[in-house]
Amino acid sequence: MKKVDYIVVGLGIAGISLCEQLEASGRSFIVIDAAMNTATRIAGGVVNPVVLKRINPVWKAELFYEYAKPFYLKLQQKLGKDLVQDIQIHRIFATAEEQNDWIVASDSPVLEPFLSPEIIRNNNPAIHTPFGLGAVSGSFRVDTDILLDSYRDHLLKRGELIRAKFKYEEIKHVEAGIEYDGFLARNIVFAEGAAALDNPLINTDLLIPKKGEYLIIHAPELRSGSILKGPFFIIPVGNDKYQVGATFAHGDHTFDLTSEGKQKIMKAIKKMISCDFEPVDQIAGMRPTVKDRRPLLGSWKDDRVYFFNGLGTRGLLMAPLLSEWLLSNMESGSSLPKEIDIKRFQS
């Protein structure tokens, strides 16, 4: 029986962030991950502290942003990969009212660091924006494919990753901690995203899986070096290709690609750009969301079994700092903010 401090289940952005905290604090761990399609891999990788649909700040936006950027830059240096790209987000204004709302929001103390008050005049004939553009400052993009693949390689070289589907029925609760597959750990952390719907150790009613579909399009005439935000995001991914999405398919818990999703995105693209484009791929992922739109961290019933889930669409922004809070909670009993403590749902 090999002893470790932690067993971590899942290697999306929550799992990676927690592993970084564990390694930095000198804790030993093993990760169990089946390398399924995670929300982290499917997402566009945009780190954005503003809810652009309503022009509202993300909860504790400035705090999470100030922690996230250095975290990813340090990870980029550690892995020796180009992970981080500084890139502006341009919000397309479809009406004068949207333009005015932006100007008002940019004057708010919480949003002022992130929103430029200047309305940008559009000089790109391929972008349809009759009322100009608004710029989000400080946004950046993380290449999630490179991040996931290179971090898996990092853990494999260190002997800290088992590539397998987790078998919940094989967990043994013993006096010294948690036994699983030849390992004895003080604690186990489930950071498995939407896969937690199969986890018998958590109340699955807490999680609301939201399926999202993206289109990858080829649009040589678009020539946009910024991320465009209208009904959906249009994200440059290189070689005149853009990732567009994502939809929210309520109640659909499959990874099936749908014609409805494709047509919805196609319709939105035609509102945002006026140049020709060709769909070249379609992908789908499942976001783990919570009814109050706050993450789920901490222990539910057993103080040796922890959860790191419910990050929704803001995982890349929030996971680095959340992982530090969670480790402090597990190691020293520090209280988690009540907004994210999973115990808030206990009756």
Short mmCIF file of C-alpha atoms in Angstrom, two decimals:
data_model
loop_
_atom_site.label_atom_id
_atom_site.label_comp_id
_atom_site.label_asym_id
_atom_site.label_seq_id
_atom_site.Cartn_x
_atom_site.Cartn_y
_atom_site.Cartn_z
CA MET A 1 0.00 0.00 0.00
CA LYS A 2 1.54 3.30 -1.12
CA LYS A 3 0.82 6.26 1.14
CA VAL A 4 0.02 9.69 -0.31
CA ASP A 5 -1.53 12.79 1.17
CA TYR A 6 -4.22 13.14 -1.49
CA ILE A 7 -6.03 11.27 -4.22
CA VAL A 8 -7.31 13.71 -6.84
CA VAL A 9 -10.05 12.51 -9.20
CA GLY A 10 -10.24 14.48 -12.44
CA LEU A 11 -7.75 16.56 -14.42
CA GLY A 12 -9.63 19.49 -15.85
CA ILE A 13 -8.74 23.00 -14.75
CA ALA A 14 -9.92 22.31 -11.18
CA GLY A 15 -7.71 19.22 -10.90
CA ILE A 16 -4.70 20.94 -12.46
CA SER A 17 -5.02 23.96 -10.17
CA LEU A 18 -5.26 21.75 -7.09
CA CYS A 19 -2.24 19.69 -8.18
CA GLU A 20 -0.23 22.87 -8.49
CA GLN A 21 -1.16 23.88 -4.94
CA LEU A 22 -0.35 20.40 -3.61
CA GLU A 23 3.03 20.29 -5.35
CA ALA A 24 3.94 23.81 -4.17
CA SER A 25 3.06 22.91 -0.58
CA GLY A 26 5.04 19.66 -0.62
CA ARG A 27 2.01 17.36 -0.40
CA SER A 28 2.15 14.00 -2.16
CA PHE A 29 -0.70 12.97 -4.44
CA ILE A 30 -1.91 10.67 -7.18
CA VAL A 31 -4.38 11.70 -9.88
CA ILE A 32 -6.99 9.38 -11.37
CA ASP A 33 -8.28 10.57 -14.73
CA ALA A 34 -9.79 8.81 -17.74
CA ALA A 35 -8.93 11.62 -20.21
CA MET A 36 -12.54 12.04 -21.31
CA ASN A 37 -13.71 15.22 -23.04
CA THR A 38 -13.69 17.79 -20.25
CA ALA A 39 -15.37 21.18 -20.24
CA THR A 40 -11.86 22.62 -19.95
CA ARG A 41 -10.75 21.13 -23.27
CA ILE A 42 -13.88 22.09 -25.17
CA ALA A 43 -14.09 25.66 -23.84
CA GLY A 44 -12.56 28.48 -25.81
CA GLY A 45 -9.99 29.21 -23.09
CA VAL A 46 -10.98 32.86 -22.63
CA VAL A 47 -10.28 34.38 -19.21
CA ASN A 48 -12.70 37.24 -18.90
CA PRO A 49 -13.78 38.90 -15.62
CA VAL A 50 -16.97 40.44 -17.07
CA VAL A 51 -20.38 38.93 -17.83
CA LEU A 52 -20.69 40.64 -21.18
CA LYS A 53 -24.31 39.74 -21.87
CA ARG A 54 -25.46 41.88 -18.95
CA ILE A 55 -22.23 43.91 -18.50
CA ASN A 56 -21.85 42.78 -14.90
CA PRO A 57 -18.68 41.81 -13.05
CA VAL A 58 -18.02 38.17 -12.24
CA TRP A 59 -18.25 37.51 -8.49
CA LYS A 60 -15.00 38.76 -6.89
CA ALA A 61 -13.71 39.43 -10.41
CA GLU A 62 -10.68 41.55 -9.54
CA LEU A 63 -9.51 39.13 -6.85
CA PHE A 64 -9.71 36.09 -9.13
CA TYR A 65 -8.16 37.91 -12.08
CA GLU A 66 -5.15 39.19 -10.11
CA TYR A 67 -4.40 35.62 -9.00
CA ALA A 68 -5.12 33.85 -12.32
CA LYS A 69 -2.79 35.70 -14.70
CA PRO A 70 0.44 35.09 -12.70
CA PHE A 71 -0.69 31.49 -12.07
CA TYR A 72 -0.90 30.71 -15.79
CA LEU A 73 2.30 32.56 -16.64
CA LYS A 74 4.14 30.54 -14.00
CA LEU A 75 2.60 27.33 -15.34
CA GLN A 76 3.62 28.34 -18.86
CA GLN A 77 7.23 28.71 -17.74
CA LYS A 78 7.14 25.45 -15.79
CA LEU A 79 5.79 23.39 -18.69
CA GLY A 80 7.85 25.16 -21.34
CA LYS A 81 4.79 25.68 -23.54
CA ASP A 82 3.08 28.72 -25.03
CA LEU A 83 -0.11 28.67 -22.99
CA VAL A 84 -1.08 32.32 -22.51
CA GLN A 85 -2.06 34.82 -25.20
CA ASP A 86 -3.00 38.40 -24.35
CA ILE A 87 -6.00 39.17 -26.50
CA GLN A 88 -8.69 41.84 -26.37
CA ILE A 89 -12.39 41.10 -26.32
CA HIS A 90 -14.52 43.41 -28.43
CA ARG A 91 -18.20 43.55 -27.54
CA ILE A 92 -20.35 44.18 -30.61
CA PHE A 93 -23.07 46.77 -29.97
CA ALA A 94 -26.27 45.97 -31.86
CA THR A 95 -28.22 48.98 -30.52
CA ALA A 96 -27.63 52.45 -29.15
CA GLU A 97 -29.03 51.21 -25.82
CA GLU A 98 -26.27 48.57 -25.56
CA GLN A 99 -23.71 51.28 -26.29
CA ASN A 100 -25.10 53.52 -23.55
CA ASP A 101 -25.24 50.65 -21.05
CA TRP A 102 -21.55 50.01 -21.72
CA ILE A 103 -20.58 53.62 -21.07
CA VAL A 104 -22.51 53.65 -17.78
CA ALA A 105 -21.01 50.31 -16.68
CA SER A 106 -17.46 51.41 -17.49
CA ASP A 107 -17.81 54.19 -14.91
CA SER A 108 -18.60 51.73 -12.10
CA PRO A 109 -15.75 51.23 -9.59
CA VAL A 110 -15.92 47.44 -9.95
CA LEU A 111 -15.89 47.38 -13.76
CA GLU A 112 -13.67 50.40 -14.41
CA PRO A 113 -10.45 48.29 -14.36
CA PHE A 114 -11.81 46.03 -17.11
CA LEU A 115 -13.96 48.14 -19.43
CA SER A 116 -12.69 50.88 -21.69
CA PRO A 117 -15.20 53.78 -21.76
CA GLU A 118 -14.22 54.63 -25.32
CA ILE A 119 -16.51 53.36 -28.07
CA ILE A 120 -14.28 51.91 -30.75
CA ARG A 121 -15.13 52.69 -34.34
CA ASN A 122 -15.12 49.55 -36.42
CA ASN A 123 -12.74 49.61 -39.39
CA ASN A 124 -13.16 45.97 -40.36
CA PRO A 125 -15.76 45.62 -43.15
CA ALA A 126 -16.17 41.93 -42.30
CA ILE A 127 -17.61 42.74 -38.85
CA HIS A 128 -21.21 43.92 -38.63
CA THR A 129 -21.41 46.42 -35.78
CA PRO A 130 -23.49 49.50 -36.57
CA PHE A 131 -23.00 51.00 -33.11
CA GLY A 132 -19.29 50.33 -32.66
CA LEU A 133 -17.36 48.12 -30.27
CA GLY A 134 -16.48 48.06 -26.59
CA ALA A 135 -13.10 46.74 -25.42
CA VAL A 136 -12.45 44.55 -22.39
CA SER A 137 -9.03 45.28 -20.90
CA GLY A 138 -6.79 42.61 -19.46
CA SER A 139 -8.51 39.60 -21.01
CA PHE A 140 -6.35 36.70 -22.12
CA ARG A 141 -6.69 33.24 -23.60
CA VAL A 142 -5.26 29.95 -22.34
CA ASP A 143 -4.62 27.22 -24.91
CA THR A 144 -6.49 24.50 -23.07
CA ASP A 145 -5.48 21.69 -25.44
CA ILE A 146 -1.78 22.36 -24.83
CA LEU A 147 -2.39 22.87 -21.11
CA LEU A 148 -4.21 19.56 -20.62
CA ASP A 149 -1.85 17.51 -22.77
CA SER A 150 1.36 18.97 -21.37
CA TYR A 151 0.17 18.76 -17.77
CA ARG A 152 -0.76 15.12 -18.23
CA ASP A 153 2.75 14.49 -19.55
CA HIS A 154 4.19 16.33 -16.56
CA LEU A 155 2.32 14.12 -14.11
CA LEU A 156 3.09 10.92 -16.01
CA LYS A 157 6.81 11.66 -15.87
CA ARG A 158 6.53 12.13 -12.12
CA GLY A 159 4.48 8.95 -11.69
CA GLU A 160 1.54 10.94 -10.34
CA LEU A 161 -1.16 10.04 -12.87
CA ILE A 162 -3.21 6.89 -13.38
CA ARG A 163 -5.11 6.94 -16.66
CA ALA A 164 -8.31 5.11 -15.77
CA LYS A 165 -11.96 5.63 -15.02
CA PHE A 166 -12.55 6.00 -11.31
CA LYS A 167 -14.44 3.11 -9.69
CA TYR A 168 -16.42 4.49 -6.78
CA GLU A 169 -17.32 1.04 -5.47
CA GLU A 170 -13.63 0.33 -4.78
CA ILE A 171 -13.19 3.14 -2.23
CA LYS A 172 -12.50 1.87 1.28
CA HIS A 173 -12.87 4.14 4.31
CA VAL A 174 -10.33 3.06 6.93
CA GLU A 175 -9.11 4.60 10.17
CA ALA A 176 -6.03 6.07 8.50
CA GLY A 177 -7.94 7.63 5.61
CA ILE A 178 -9.05 6.48 2.16
CA GLU A 179 -7.85 3.32 0.40
CA TYR A 180 -8.14 3.03 -3.37
CA ASP A 181 -6.28 0.90 -5.94
CA GLY A 182 -3.22 0.26 -3.77
CA PHE A 183 -3.03 3.80 -2.38
CA LEU A 184 -3.74 5.05 1.13
CA ALA A 185 -4.53 8.77 1.28
CA ARG A 186 -5.43 11.17 4.07
CA ASN A 187 -8.02 12.80 1.82
CA ILE A 188 -9.65 12.38 -1.57
CA VAL A 189 -10.77 15.30 -3.74
CA PHE A 190 -13.29 14.87 -6.53
CA ALA A 191 -12.59 17.51 -9.19
CA GLU A 192 -14.42 15.68 -11.96
CA GLY A 193 -16.77 18.27 -13.44
CA ALA A 194 -19.99 16.94 -14.96
CA ALA A 195 -18.76 13.36 -14.44
CA ALA A 196 -19.73 13.86 -10.79
CA LEU A 197 -23.30 13.04 -11.82
CA ASP A 198 -22.22 9.39 -11.47
CA ASN A 199 -20.63 9.96 -8.06
CA PRO A 200 -22.63 8.33 -5.24
CA LEU A 201 -20.75 10.36 -2.60
CA ILE A 202 -22.30 13.70 -3.54
CA ASN A 203 -25.88 14.88 -3.75
CA THR A 204 -26.10 15.06 -7.53
CA ASP A 205 -29.13 17.36 -7.30
CA LEU A 206 -26.65 20.13 -6.54
CA LEU A 207 -25.15 19.96 -10.05
CA ILE A 208 -26.90 21.11 -13.20
CA PRO A 209 -25.05 19.89 -16.31
CA LYS A 210 -25.29 22.37 -19.18
CA LYS A 211 -24.37 21.08 -22.59
CA GLY A 212 -22.63 23.53 -24.91
CA GLU A 213 -21.88 23.20 -28.59
CA TYR A 214 -19.27 25.09 -30.60
CA LEU A 215 -18.61 25.48 -34.30
CA ILE A 216 -15.14 25.81 -35.75
CA ILE A 217 -15.32 27.96 -38.86
CA HIS A 218 -12.85 28.92 -41.57
CA ALA A 219 -13.18 32.63 -42.43
CA PRO A 220 -10.10 33.98 -44.29
CA GLU A 221 -11.70 37.38 -44.90
CA LEU A 222 -12.58 38.03 -41.27
CA ARG A 223 -9.00 38.86 -40.24
CA SER A 224 -9.86 39.50 -36.60
CA GLY A 225 -7.06 39.48 -34.05
CA SER A 226 -9.49 40.05 -31.19
CA ILE A 227 -12.27 37.97 -29.70
CA LEU A 228 -15.67 39.19 -30.85
CA LYS A 229 -18.68 39.00 -28.53
CA GLY A 230 -22.20 39.24 -29.86
CA PRO A 231 -24.82 36.54 -29.33
CA PHE A 232 -21.80 34.18 -29.08
CA PHE A 233 -18.03 34.48 -28.83
CA ILE A 234 -15.97 34.31 -32.02
CA ILE A 235 -12.48 33.28 -30.87
CA PRO A 236 -9.45 33.30 -33.20
CA VAL A 237 -7.63 29.95 -32.98
CA GLY A 238 -5.12 30.39 -35.85
CA ASN A 239 -4.91 29.70 -39.58
CA ASP A 240 -8.02 31.80 -40.30
CA LYS A 241 -10.09 29.52 -38.06
CA TYR A 242 -12.40 30.65 -35.28
CA GLN A 243 -14.21 28.84 -32.48
CA VAL A 244 -17.78 30.09 -32.12
CA GLY A 245 -20.17 29.42 -29.25
CA ALA A 246 -21.28 28.12 -27.01
CA THR A 247 -24.93 27.15 -26.90
CA PHE A 248 -26.78 26.18 -23.72
CA ALA A 249 -28.85 23.03 -24.30
CA HIS A 250 -31.00 22.71 -21.19
CA GLY A 251 -31.89 19.15 -20.27
CA ASP A 252 -29.64 17.49 -22.87
CA HIS A 253 -27.05 15.47 -20.97
CA THR A 254 -25.52 13.79 -24.02
CA PHE A 255 -22.44 14.75 -26.00
CA ASP A 256 -24.33 14.31 -29.28
CA LEU A 257 -23.82 17.00 -31.89
CA THR A 258 -27.11 18.52 -33.02
CA SER A 259 -28.31 20.28 -36.13
CA GLU A 260 -30.27 22.64 -33.85
CA GLY A 261 -27.06 23.74 -32.16
CA LYS A 262 -25.29 24.21 -35.47
CA GLN A 263 -28.10 26.25 -36.98
CA LYS A 264 -28.38 28.47 -33.90
CA ILE A 265 -24.68 29.31 -34.08
CA MET A 266 -24.78 29.78 -37.86
CA LYS A 267 -27.64 32.26 -37.50
CA ALA A 268 -25.72 34.22 -34.88
CA ILE A 269 -22.53 34.30 -36.95
CA LYS A 270 -24.41 35.86 -39.85
CA LYS A 271 -25.56 38.65 -37.54
CA MET A 272 -22.00 39.34 -36.38
CA ILE A 273 -19.96 39.13 -39.57
CA SER A 274 -20.63 39.88 -43.21
CA CYS A 275 -17.87 37.83 -44.88
CA ASP A 276 -18.06 34.28 -46.16
CA PHE A 277 -17.27 31.46 -43.75
CA GLU A 278 -17.29 27.68 -43.79
CA PRO A 279 -18.02 25.38 -40.82
CA VAL A 280 -15.21 22.84 -40.57
CA ASP A 281 -15.97 21.15 -37.24
CA GLN A 282 -18.52 20.93 -34.43
CA ILE A 283 -17.76 20.01 -30.82
CA ALA A 284 -19.73 19.60 -27.61
CA GLY A 285 -18.94 19.67 -23.91
CA MET A 286 -20.74 19.60 -20.57
CA ARG A 287 -20.39 22.44 -18.07
CA PRO A 288 -20.93 21.67 -14.39
CA THR A 289 -23.15 24.47 -13.10
CA VAL A 290 -25.00 25.15 -9.83
CA LYS A 291 -28.40 26.76 -9.33
CA ASP A 292 -26.95 29.75 -7.47
CA ARG A 293 -24.07 30.05 -10.00
CA ARG A 294 -21.38 29.59 -7.37
CA PRO A 295 -18.79 26.79 -7.19
CA LEU A 296 -19.06 23.79 -4.85
CA LEU A 297 -16.04 23.39 -2.58
CA GLY A 298 -15.36 21.47 0.60
CA SER A 299 -16.64 18.32 2.27
CA TRP A 300 -20.27 17.23 2.13
CA LYS A 301 -20.55 14.67 4.94
CA ASP A 302 -17.14 13.04 5.37
CA ASP A 303 -14.24 15.34 6.32
CA ARG A 304 -11.85 13.12 4.33
CA VAL A 305 -13.90 13.40 1.11
CA TYR A 306 -13.83 16.79 -0.63
CA PHE A 307 -15.34 18.27 -3.75
CA PHE A 308 -14.08 20.92 -6.18
CA ASN A 309 -16.81 21.43 -8.74
CA GLY A 310 -19.51 23.68 -10.18
CA LEU A 311 -17.15 26.15 -11.88
CA GLY A 312 -19.48 26.66 -14.84
CA THR A 313 -18.15 28.98 -17.55
CA ARG A 314 -15.62 30.72 -15.26
CA GLY A 315 -13.37 27.81 -14.38
CA LEU A 316 -10.19 29.20 -15.92
CA LEU A 317 -10.65 32.50 -14.09
CA MET A 318 -11.63 31.09 -10.69
CA ALA A 319 -9.93 27.71 -10.30
CA PRO A 320 -6.40 28.93 -9.42
CA LEU A 321 -7.47 30.94 -6.36
CA LEU A 322 -10.27 28.53 -5.41
CA SER A 323 -7.71 25.73 -5.24
CA GLU A 324 -5.65 27.71 -2.73
CA TRP A 325 -8.75 28.29 -0.59
CA LEU A 326 -9.66 24.61 -0.76
CA LEU A 327 -6.19 23.41 0.24
CA SER A 328 -6.18 25.80 3.20
CA ASN A 329 -9.56 24.45 4.23
CA MET A 330 -8.38 20.84 4.00
CA GLU A 331 -5.03 21.35 5.70
CA SER A 332 -5.75 23.89 8.41
CA GLY A 333 -9.53 24.00 8.65
CA SER A 334 -9.75 27.54 7.31
CA SER A 335 -13.33 28.49 6.56
CA LEU A 336 -14.40 28.68 2.94
CA PRO A 337 -16.44 31.71 1.84
CA LYS A 338 -20.05 30.81 2.54
CA GLU A 339 -20.96 31.54 -1.09
CA ILE A 340 -18.91 28.55 -2.31
CA ASP A 341 -18.97 26.15 0.64
CA ILE A 342 -20.85 23.02 -0.44
CA LYS A 343 -22.39 22.87 3.05
CA ARG A 344 -24.61 25.83 2.15
CA PHE A 345 -26.98 23.28 0.61
CA GLN A 346 -27.23 21.10 3.68
CA SER A 347 -30.63 21.38 5.34
#
